[in-house]
Amino acid sequence: DGGITQSPKYLFRKEGQNVTLSCEQNLNHDAMYWYRQDPGQGLRLIYYSQIVNDFQKGDIAEGYSVSREKKESFPLTVTSAQKNPTAFYLCASSTGQGVSPLHFGNGTRLTVT
Amino acid sequence: AQSVSQHNHHVILSEAASLELGCNYSYGGTVNLFWYVQYPGQHLQLLLKYFSGDPLVKGIKGFEAEFIKSKFSFNLRKPSVQWSDTAEYFCAVNENLGSYKLIFGSGTRLLVRP
């Protein structure tokens, strides 16, 4: 079955460490997205990519970095510069044609202590 | 900057009651509008969408939404809710300018009591 795989489901890190969240899709979608979900704040866009080797900052990109070297992969690195990294992170993809609906992964819950 | 407001953060209804969840956006140009739903323990999924044409759109599971351009609104409705509608509902907006950027509201958590 086609879909989006985020791993791991739960991730724990010490403050000051960088951590990379994985997102892989086999839907052959051009566009991929990273959102952060916090209680009462909905989903906030971190980064998005419309095509391989290209990506744009979302509304809360500070302290995060991404790469898009392959169409199917869009890893997110949470750096030590991110002041409040503990959150639920969601990856999504879309065909990008017109404005197609997003397909979401199951998310990664990151806890930094 | 474009923003999306969902004023009802928590809604509690009894089964068979009617539902209306508010969604307002700030962008003044042409927009594409979506409602997504997240059932407990499941991933986000599309409920319905509006791109153009008839401003009253129908989605899955008996949901519908009406786009009122003059009010910058895209409210979600269902005439009679079921216990299985318990979920969190998110409104989302995209500027119809070829941008892939999709902005979400803060969500409304709906609890339907049997």
PDB file of N, CA and C in Angstrom, chain A residues 3 11 34 53 63 67 70 76 94-95 99 103 110:
ATOM      1  N   GLY A   3       1.903   5.102   0.877  1.00  0.00           N
ATOM      2  CA  GLY A   3       1.673   5.922   2.048  1.00  0.00           C
ATOM      3  C   GLY A   3       2.907   6.668   2.460  1.00  0.00           C
ATOM      4  N   LEU A  11      10.552   9.673  20.085  1.00  0.00           N
ATOM      5  CA  LEU A  11      11.975  10.000  20.066  1.00  0.00           C
ATOM      6  C   LEU A  11      12.303  10.847  21.284  1.00  0.00           C
ATOM      7  N   TRP A  34       6.479  19.567   6.289  1.00  0.00           N
ATOM      8  CA  TRP A  34       6.635  19.268   7.712  1.00  0.00           C
ATOM      9  C   TRP A  34       5.807  20.269   8.514  1.00  0.00           C
ATOM     10  N   ASN A  53      15.484  18.894  -4.450  1.00  0.00           N
ATOM     11  CA  ASN A  53      16.563  19.890  -4.340  1.00  0.00           C
ATOM     12  C   ASN A  53      16.049  21.318  -4.176  1.00  0.00           C
ATOM     13  N   GLY A  63      15.406  27.221  13.777  1.00  0.00           N
ATOM     14  CA  GLY A  63      15.811  26.087  14.598  1.00  0.00           C
ATOM     15  C   GLY A  63      15.622  24.742  13.920  1.00  0.00           C
ATOM     16  N   SER A  67      16.274  18.723   4.026  1.00  0.00           N
ATOM     17  CA  SER A  67      16.920  18.452   2.749  1.00  0.00           C
ATOM     18  C   SER A  67      15.934  17.681   1.884  1.00  0.00           C
ATOM     19  N   LYS A  70      16.114  13.352  -2.529  1.00  0.00           N
ATOM     20  CA  LYS A  70      15.359  12.348  -3.283  1.00  0.00           C
ATOM     21  C   LYS A  70      13.877  12.695  -3.221  1.00  0.00           C
ATOM     22  N   LEU A  76      13.729  15.930   8.441  1.00  0.00           N
ATOM     23  CA  LEU A  76      13.715  17.184   9.207  1.00  0.00           C
ATOM     24  C   LEU A  76      14.709  17.074  10.355  1.00  0.00           C
ATOM     25  N   SER A  94       1.833  15.742  -1.186  1.00  0.00           N
ATOM     26  CA  SER A  94       0.729  15.939  -2.127  1.00  0.00           C
ATOM     27  C   SER A  94       1.289  15.870  -3.545  1.00  0.00           C
ATOM     28  N   THR A  95       0.384  15.697  -4.508  1.00  0.00           N
ATOM     29  CA  THR A  95       0.841  15.662  -5.892  1.00  0.00           C
ATOM     30  C   THR A  95       1.331  17.025  -6.340  1.00  0.00           C
ATOM     31  N   VAL A  99      -4.102  22.468  -6.185  1.00  0.00           N
ATOM     32  CA  VAL A  99      -3.841  22.325  -4.762  1.00  0.00           C
ATOM     33  C   VAL A  99      -4.473  21.008  -4.352  1.00  0.00           C
ATOM     34  N   HIS A 103      -1.633  14.183   2.130  1.00  0.00           N
ATOM     35  CA  HIS A 103      -1.653  12.870   2.768  1.00  0.00           C
ATOM     36  C   HIS A 103      -0.659  12.927   3.921  1.00  0.00           C
ATOM     37  N   LEU A 110       8.425  13.975  19.597  1.00  0.00           N
ATOM     38  CA  LEU A 110       9.776  14.250  20.069  1.00  0.00           C
ATOM     39  C   LEU A 110       9.713  14.854  21.466  1.00  0.00           C
TER      40      LEU A 110
END
